């Protein structure tokens, strides 16, 4: 009987761990039909944070700008951005957003083409919501460069972003609230989303400068489905004290009821270890 149990344990371990192998999982829906229209981006140039948060598979992509590059100690050069693009691709990022720089439309176009050329399937080029930025966007759209218009503060600017064919329009929620007061930034972002919905626009509202998860949830209830958040805000999503207290109670009950007692039955990790030793 004991010999039979020992023979069964590796089978259990093999089944348990094989569930983690993508090759052994079935996709319940077609890849063209995602579970949700929600897209979350990580607003960071920290490779350490990329590695941490992309491992959750919660984030669609990564957004950066020169200020974020400076904050995270990354050089704002084409060679370094090429390196970051390669790292992002290896981590499974679906989109990398880099911002073009320049004091004229022509100079921004030149940088934007270099950025987009790093990986046309991955890179979206950010441009400022200025006259020169829109002039650059118009030229770049003729070359099928994907564009985000950034630094948006008013609903009327979203009309311009939609009109020029931008894939994303990025308002700064937190900064708008600071500038307007009385949560008027939130109301302005809701108005932007209503405009895009009413116009049946393909432009997505990419809400940036999100400081609290609750703001993201409230905007999602108003129809917003695309956000970029800092690693600090991402951490807050998992720092719900009541949830952590509940998990601690669950683990305590499991421990009291023998879940970790090796003499009554091996844990999955122990079974996996035994299975590995058999090879």
mmCIF file of C-alpha atoms in Angstrom:
data_model
loop_
_atom_site.group_PDB
_atom_site.id
_atom_site.type_symbol
_atom_site.label_atom_id
_atom_site.label_comp_id
_atom_site.label_asym_id
_atom_site.label_seq_id
_atom_site.Cartn_x
_atom_site.Cartn_y
_atom_site.Cartn_z
ATOM 1 C CA UNK A 1 0.000 0.000 0.000
ATOM 2 C CA UNK A 2 2.837 2.384 0.929
ATOM 3 C CA UNK A 3 4.604 1.594 -2.339
ATOM 4 C CA UNK A 4 1.421 2.352 -4.272
ATOM 5 C CA UNK A 5 1.100 5.774 -2.568
ATOM 6 C CA UNK A 6 4.700 6.604 -3.423
ATOM 7 C CA UNK A 7 4.029 5.773 -7.056
ATOM 8 C CA UNK A 8 0.923 7.972 -7.130
ATOM 9 C CA UNK A 9 2.585 11.065 -5.674
ATOM 10 C CA UNK A 10 4.732 11.930 -8.724
ATOM 11 C CA UNK A 11 1.637 11.616 -10.919
ATOM 12 C CA UNK A 12 -0.145 14.183 -8.738
ATOM 13 C CA UNK A 13 2.865 16.489 -8.859
ATOM 14 C CA UNK A 14 3.179 16.124 -12.616
ATOM 15 C CA UNK A 15 -0.459 17.079 -13.104
ATOM 16 C CA UNK A 16 -0.315 20.021 -10.678
ATOM 17 C CA UNK A 17 2.807 21.592 -12.134
ATOM 18 C CA UNK A 18 1.871 20.907 -15.751
ATOM 19 C CA UNK A 19 -1.013 23.345 -15.305
ATOM 20 C CA UNK A 20 1.578 26.135 -15.182
ATOM 21 C CA UNK A 21 3.000 25.182 -18.571
ATOM 22 C CA UNK A 22 1.282 27.250 -21.345
ATOM 23 C CA UNK A 23 1.749 24.313 -23.712
ATOM 24 C CA UNK A 24 -0.651 22.254 -21.584
ATOM 25 C CA UNK A 25 -3.357 24.904 -21.200
ATOM 26 C CA UNK A 26 -6.306 25.451 -23.451
ATOM 27 C CA UNK A 27 -7.337 28.950 -24.421
ATOM 28 C CA UNK A 28 -11.072 29.151 -23.620
ATOM 29 C CA UNK A 29 -11.690 31.880 -26.181
ATOM 30 C CA UNK A 30 -10.287 32.901 -29.528
ATOM 31 C CA UNK A 31 -7.322 35.240 -29.316
ATOM 32 C CA UNK A 32 -9.257 37.799 -31.368
ATOM 33 C CA UNK A 33 -11.835 38.022 -28.569
ATOM 34 C CA UNK A 34 -10.113 39.322 -25.426
ATOM 35 C CA UNK A 35 -11.805 38.902 -22.065
ATOM 36 C CA UNK A 36 -11.891 42.671 -21.606
ATOM 37 C CA UNK A 37 -11.330 45.905 -23.481
ATOM 38 C CA UNK A 38 -9.361 47.192 -20.513
ATOM 39 C CA UNK A 39 -5.753 48.155 -21.188
ATOM 40 C CA UNK A 40 -3.422 49.023 -18.354
ATOM 41 C CA UNK A 41 0.043 50.438 -18.961
ATOM 42 C CA UNK A 42 2.926 50.756 -16.534
ATOM 43 C CA UNK A 43 4.229 54.329 -16.444
ATOM 44 C CA UNK A 44 7.872 53.627 -15.702
ATOM 45 C CA UNK A 45 11.362 53.316 -17.177
ATOM 46 C CA UNK A 46 12.634 51.118 -14.349
ATOM 47 C CA UNK A 47 13.615 47.694 -15.651
ATOM 48 C CA UNK A 48 13.287 46.285 -12.136
ATOM 49 C CA UNK A 49 9.670 47.433 -12.015
ATOM 50 C CA UNK A 50 9.071 46.143 -15.527
ATOM 51 C CA UNK A 51 10.233 42.690 -14.488
ATOM 52 C CA UNK A 52 8.059 42.719 -11.376
ATOM 53 C CA UNK A 53 4.816 44.015 -12.835
ATOM 54 C CA UNK A 54 4.937 42.442 -16.287
ATOM 55 C CA UNK A 55 5.169 39.051 -14.552
ATOM 56 C CA UNK A 56 1.578 39.598 -13.332
ATOM 57 C CA UNK A 57 0.316 39.754 -16.947
ATOM 58 C CA UNK A 58 -1.948 42.609 -15.860
ATOM 59 C CA UNK A 59 -0.256 45.237 -18.007
ATOM 60 C CA UNK A 60 -0.741 45.627 -21.728
ATOM 61 C CA UNK A 61 2.307 47.791 -22.203
ATOM 62 C CA UNK A 62 4.706 50.426 -20.916
ATOM 63 C CA UNK A 63 4.620 54.206 -21.249
ATOM 64 C CA UNK A 64 7.553 56.554 -20.838
ATOM 65 C CA UNK A 65 8.482 60.163 -21.507
ATOM 66 C CA UNK A 66 11.710 62.142 -21.049
ATOM 67 C CA UNK A 67 10.766 63.107 -17.474
ATOM 68 C CA UNK A 68 10.160 59.461 -16.522
ATOM 69 C CA UNK A 69 13.443 58.453 -18.163
ATOM 70 C CA UNK A 70 15.244 61.072 -16.091
ATOM 71 C CA UNK A 71 13.479 60.003 -12.873
ATOM 72 C CA UNK A 72 14.475 56.369 -13.401
ATOM 73 C CA UNK A 73 18.032 57.133 -14.483
ATOM 74 C CA UNK A 74 17.662 56.179 -18.140
ATOM 75 C CA UNK A 75 19.403 58.100 -20.916
ATOM 76 C CA UNK A 76 17.074 59.771 -23.406
ATOM 77 C CA UNK A 77 19.028 58.569 -26.444
ATOM 78 C CA UNK A 78 17.983 56.470 -29.409
ATOM 79 C CA UNK A 79 20.537 53.789 -28.563
ATOM 80 C CA UNK A 80 19.266 53.423 -24.990
ATOM 81 C CA UNK A 81 15.622 53.458 -26.057
ATOM 82 C CA UNK A 82 16.433 50.720 -28.550
ATOM 83 C CA UNK A 83 17.866 48.701 -25.657
ATOM 84 C CA UNK A 84 14.753 49.326 -23.541
ATOM 85 C CA UNK A 85 12.535 48.345 -26.457
ATOM 86 C CA UNK A 86 14.346 45.022 -26.750
ATOM 87 C CA UNK A 87 14.013 44.371 -23.010
ATOM 88 C CA UNK A 88 10.309 45.200 -23.121
ATOM 89 C CA UNK A 89 9.774 42.816 -26.018
ATOM 90 C CA UNK A 90 11.509 40.019 -24.101
ATOM 91 C CA UNK A 91 9.222 40.669 -21.127
ATOM 92 C CA UNK A 92 6.111 40.217 -23.271
ATOM 93 C CA UNK A 93 5.113 43.876 -23.577
ATOM 94 C CA UNK A 94 2.490 44.396 -26.291
ATOM 95 C CA UNK A 95 3.169 48.125 -26.700
ATOM 96 C CA UNK A 96 6.072 50.414 -25.819
ATOM 97 C CA UNK A 97 5.339 54.139 -25.833
ATOM 98 C CA UNK A 98 8.295 56.504 -26.305
ATOM 99 C CA UNK A 99 7.997 60.276 -26.656
ATOM 100 C CA UNK A 100 9.596 62.150 -29.530
ATOM 101 C CA UNK A 101 11.526 65.326 -28.776
ATOM 102 C CA UNK A 102 12.334 68.438 -30.792
ATOM 103 C CA UNK A 103 11.563 72.160 -31.051
ATOM 104 C CA UNK A 104 9.828 71.913 -34.425
ATOM 105 C CA UNK A 105 7.446 69.595 -36.231
ATOM 106 C CA UNK A 106 10.187 68.452 -38.572
ATOM 107 C CA UNK A 107 12.617 67.596 -35.790
ATOM 108 C CA UNK A 108 9.919 65.637 -33.945
ATOM 109 C CA UNK A 109 9.068 63.747 -37.128
ATOM 110 C CA UNK A 110 12.714 62.783 -37.576
ATOM 111 C CA UNK A 111 12.984 61.428 -34.018
ATOM 112 C CA UNK A 112 9.570 59.767 -34.234
ATOM 113 C CA UNK A 113 10.542 57.831 -37.364
ATOM 114 C CA UNK A 114 13.672 56.587 -35.620
ATOM 115 C CA UNK A 115 11.635 55.528 -32.586
ATOM 116 C CA UNK A 116 8.960 53.795 -34.635
ATOM 117 C CA UNK A 117 11.591 52.074 -36.755
ATOM 118 C CA UNK A 118 12.939 50.283 -33.676
ATOM 119 C CA UNK A 119 9.948 47.931 -33.818
ATOM 120 C CA UNK A 120 6.876 49.041 -35.815
ATOM 121 C CA UNK A 121 4.754 46.281 -34.280
ATOM 122 C CA UNK A 122 5.585 47.350 -30.737
ATOM 123 C CA UNK A 123 6.301 51.100 -30.632
ATOM 124 C CA UNK A 124 3.736 53.869 -30.290
ATOM 125 C CA UNK A 125 5.176 57.387 -30.557
ATOM 126 C CA UNK A 126 4.027 60.062 -28.127
ATOM 127 C CA UNK A 127 3.766 63.665 -29.294
ATOM 128 C CA UNK A 128 2.854 66.781 -27.289
ATOM 129 C CA UNK A 129 -0.573 68.319 -27.774
ATOM 130 C CA UNK A 130 0.803 71.480 -29.402
ATOM 131 C CA UNK A 131 0.572 72.974 -32.884
ATOM 132 C CA UNK A 132 3.969 71.490 -33.755
ATOM 133 C CA UNK A 133 2.933 68.171 -32.261
ATOM 134 C CA UNK A 134 -0.170 68.017 -34.427
ATOM 135 C CA UNK A 135 1.784 69.042 -37.515
ATOM 136 C CA UNK A 136 4.159 66.170 -36.792
ATOM 137 C CA UNK A 137 1.282 63.791 -36.149
ATOM 138 C CA UNK A 138 -0.320 64.623 -39.505
ATOM 139 C CA UNK A 139 2.915 63.841 -41.345
ATOM 140 C CA UNK A 140 3.560 60.668 -39.370
ATOM 141 C CA UNK A 141 0.080 59.274 -39.893
ATOM 142 C CA UNK A 142 0.789 59.323 -43.640
ATOM 143 C CA UNK A 143 3.542 56.809 -42.879
ATOM 144 C CA UNK A 144 1.230 54.701 -40.673
ATOM 145 C CA UNK A 145 3.128 55.619 -37.497
ATOM 146 C CA UNK A 146 0.995 54.960 -34.434
ATOM 147 C CA UNK A 147 0.554 58.086 -32.299
ATOM 148 C CA UNK A 148 -0.356 59.103 -28.766
ATOM 149 C CA UNK A 149 -1.156 62.792 -28.228
ATOM 150 C CA UNK A 150 -0.052 63.573 -24.689
ATOM 151 C CA UNK A 151 -0.316 66.443 -22.216
ATOM 152 C CA UNK A 152 -4.058 66.864 -22.759
ATOM 153 C CA UNK A 153 -5.933 69.083 -20.298
ATOM 154 C CA UNK A 154 -9.207 70.029 -22.023
ATOM 155 C CA UNK A 155 -11.988 68.099 -23.726
ATOM 156 C CA UNK A 156 -11.577 70.146 -26.908
ATOM 157 C CA UNK A 157 -8.049 68.774 -27.316
ATOM 158 C CA UNK A 158 -9.505 65.287 -27.566
ATOM 159 C CA UNK A 159 -11.426 66.400 -30.646
ATOM 160 C CA UNK A 160 -8.121 67.365 -32.240
ATOM 161 C CA UNK A 161 -6.470 64.067 -31.312
ATOM 162 C CA UNK A 162 -9.368 62.143 -32.815
ATOM 163 C CA UNK A 163 -9.339 64.273 -35.942
ATOM 164 C CA UNK A 164 -5.633 63.698 -36.630
ATOM 165 C CA UNK A 165 -6.056 59.939 -36.245
ATOM 166 C CA UNK A 166 -4.217 59.445 -32.958
ATOM 167 C CA UNK A 167 -4.486 55.968 -31.504
ATOM 168 C CA UNK A 168 -4.422 57.388 -27.972
ATOM 169 C CA UNK A 169 -5.147 60.725 -26.306
ATOM 170 C CA UNK A 170 -3.539 61.065 -22.869
ATOM 171 C CA UNK A 171 -5.035 63.456 -20.287
ATOM 172 C CA UNK A 172 -3.231 64.042 -16.971
ATOM 173 C CA UNK A 173 -5.936 63.391 -14.394
ATOM 174 C CA UNK A 174 -4.013 64.249 -11.210
ATOM 175 C CA UNK A 175 -2.445 67.384 -12.640
ATOM 176 C CA UNK A 176 -5.813 68.500 -14.000
ATOM 177 C CA UNK A 177 -7.348 68.172 -10.543
ATOM 178 C CA UNK A 178 -4.446 70.204 -9.150
ATOM 179 C CA UNK A 179 -4.898 72.906 -11.788
ATOM 180 C CA UNK A 180 -8.701 73.165 -11.751
ATOM 181 C CA UNK A 181 -9.566 72.160 -8.162
ATOM 182 C CA UNK A 182 -12.801 70.626 -6.833
ATOM 183 C CA UNK A 183 -12.269 67.387 -8.762
ATOM 184 C CA UNK A 184 -12.915 69.247 -12.022
ATOM 185 C CA UNK A 185 -10.149 67.244 -13.678
ATOM 186 C CA UNK A 186 -12.152 64.073 -13.133
ATOM 187 C CA UNK A 187 -15.245 65.647 -14.675
ATOM 188 C CA UNK A 188 -13.237 66.859 -17.664
ATOM 189 C CA UNK A 189 -11.851 63.367 -18.286
ATOM 190 C CA UNK A 190 -15.381 61.923 -18.146
ATOM 191 C CA UNK A 191 -16.424 64.533 -20.720
ATOM 192 C CA UNK A 192 -13.529 63.476 -22.958
ATOM 193 C CA UNK A 193 -14.661 59.859 -22.808
ATOM 194 C CA UNK A 194 -18.230 60.852 -23.631
ATOM 195 C CA UNK A 195 -17.028 62.779 -26.671
ATOM 196 C CA UNK A 196 -15.078 59.822 -28.019
ATOM 197 C CA UNK A 197 -18.030 57.507 -27.392
ATOM 198 C CA UNK A 198 -20.499 59.877 -29.063
ATOM 199 C CA UNK A 199 -18.209 60.245 -32.083
ATOM 200 C CA UNK A 200 -17.664 56.472 -32.270
ATOM 201 C CA UNK A 201 -13.977 57.328 -32.393
ATOM 202 C CA UNK A 202 -11.237 54.727 -32.582
ATOM 203 C CA UNK A 203 -9.018 56.909 -30.409
ATOM 204 C CA UNK A 204 -8.593 55.523 -26.904
ATOM 205 C CA UNK A 205 -8.478 57.833 -23.901
ATOM 206 C CA UNK A 206 -5.247 56.878 -22.136
ATOM 207 C CA UNK A 207 -5.735 58.325 -18.644
ATOM 208 C CA UNK A 208 -2.399 59.277 -17.059
ATOM 209 C CA UNK A 209 -1.368 60.884 -13.758
ATOM 210 C CA UNK A 210 -3.611 58.493 -11.842
ATOM 211 C CA UNK A 211 -2.747 58.767 -8.155
ATOM 212 C CA UNK A 212 -5.234 56.406 -6.522
ATOM 213 C CA UNK A 213 -6.811 53.100 -7.617
ATOM 214 C CA UNK A 214 -10.204 54.469 -6.600
ATOM 215 C CA UNK A 215 -9.945 57.163 -9.293
ATOM 216 C CA UNK A 216 -9.260 54.501 -11.900
ATOM 217 C CA UNK A 217 -12.259 52.469 -10.741
ATOM 218 C CA UNK A 218 -14.541 55.516 -10.808
ATOM 219 C CA UNK A 219 -13.444 56.409 -14.339
ATOM 220 C CA UNK A 220 -13.914 52.804 -15.472
ATOM 221 C CA UNK A 221 -17.520 53.065 -14.281
ATOM 222 C CA UNK A 222 -17.851 56.088 -16.596
ATOM 223 C CA UNK A 223 -16.590 54.118 -19.603
ATOM 224 C CA UNK A 224 -12.823 54.731 -19.514
ATOM 225 C CA UNK A 225 -10.919 51.561 -20.360
ATOM 226 C CA UNK A 226 -7.278 52.599 -20.800
ATOM 227 C CA UNK A 227 -4.972 53.746 -18.001
ATOM 228 C CA UNK A 228 -1.283 54.191 -17.330
ATOM 229 C CA UNK A 229 -0.192 54.014 -13.703
ATOM 230 C CA UNK A 230 3.050 54.275 -11.784
ATOM 231 C CA UNK A 231 4.562 51.293 -9.951
ATOM 232 C CA UNK A 232 3.540 52.994 -6.681
ATOM 233 C CA UNK A 233 -0.132 53.020 -7.709
ATOM 234 C CA UNK A 234 0.181 49.446 -8.985
ATOM 235 C CA UNK A 235 1.374 48.497 -5.503
ATOM 236 C CA UNK A 236 -1.682 50.128 -3.958
ATOM 237 C CA UNK A 237 -3.917 47.797 -5.979
ATOM 238 C CA UNK A 238 -2.570 44.925 -3.885
ATOM 239 C CA UNK A 239 -2.363 46.732 -0.550
ATOM 240 C CA UNK A 240 -5.999 46.374 0.533
ATOM 241 C CA UNK A 241 -5.700 45.725 4.280
ATOM 242 C CA UNK A 242 -8.979 43.815 4.594
ATOM 243 C CA UNK A 243 -7.935 41.447 1.815
ATOM 244 C CA UNK A 244 -4.528 40.892 3.416
ATOM 245 C CA UNK A 245 -6.180 40.227 6.789
ATOM 246 C CA UNK A 246 -8.511 37.674 5.197
ATOM 247 C CA UNK A 247 -5.627 35.875 3.475
ATOM 248 C CA UNK A 248 -3.690 35.762 6.736
ATOM 249 C CA UNK A 249 -6.701 34.163 8.441
ATOM 250 C CA UNK A 250 -7.052 31.614 5.629
ATOM 251 C CA UNK A 251 -3.386 30.642 5.899
ATOM 252 C CA UNK A 252 -3.616 30.340 9.676
ATOM 253 C CA UNK A 253 -6.600 27.979 9.347
ATOM 254 C CA UNK A 254 -4.823 25.934 6.678
ATOM 255 C CA UNK A 255 -1.772 25.582 8.897
ATOM 256 C CA UNK A 256 -3.850 24.568 11.948
ATOM 257 C CA UNK A 257 -5.701 21.976 9.888
ATOM 258 C CA UNK A 258 -2.582 20.205 8.643
ATOM 259 C CA UNK A 259 -2.034 21.706 5.208
ATOM 260 C CA UNK A 260 1.701 22.010 5.858
ATOM 261 C CA UNK A 261 2.144 18.765 7.838
ATOM 262 C CA UNK A 262 4.613 16.655 5.869
ATOM 263 C CA UNK A 263 3.828 13.451 7.780
ATOM 264 C CA UNK A 264 0.199 13.409 6.554
ATOM 265 C CA UNK A 265 0.712 14.428 2.966
ATOM 266 C CA UNK A 266 3.148 16.335 0.830
ATOM 267 C CA UNK A 267 2.540 19.832 -0.433
ATOM 268 C CA UNK A 268 2.617 20.479 -4.159
ATOM 269 C CA UNK A 269 6.105 21.928 -3.942
ATOM 270 C CA UNK A 270 7.336 18.828 -2.095
ATOM 271 C CA UNK A 271 5.735 16.517 -4.621
ATOM 272 C CA UNK A 272 7.315 18.468 -7.444
ATOM 273 C CA UNK A 273 10.687 18.151 -5.732
ATOM 274 C CA UNK A 274 10.240 14.400 -5.400
ATOM 275 C CA UNK A 275 9.122 14.108 -9.003
ATOM 276 C CA UNK A 276 12.186 16.009 -10.143
ATOM 277 C CA UNK A 277 14.446 13.696 -8.180
ATOM 278 C CA UNK A 278 12.978 10.694 -10.004
ATOM 279 C CA UNK A 279 14.485 12.062 -13.191
#
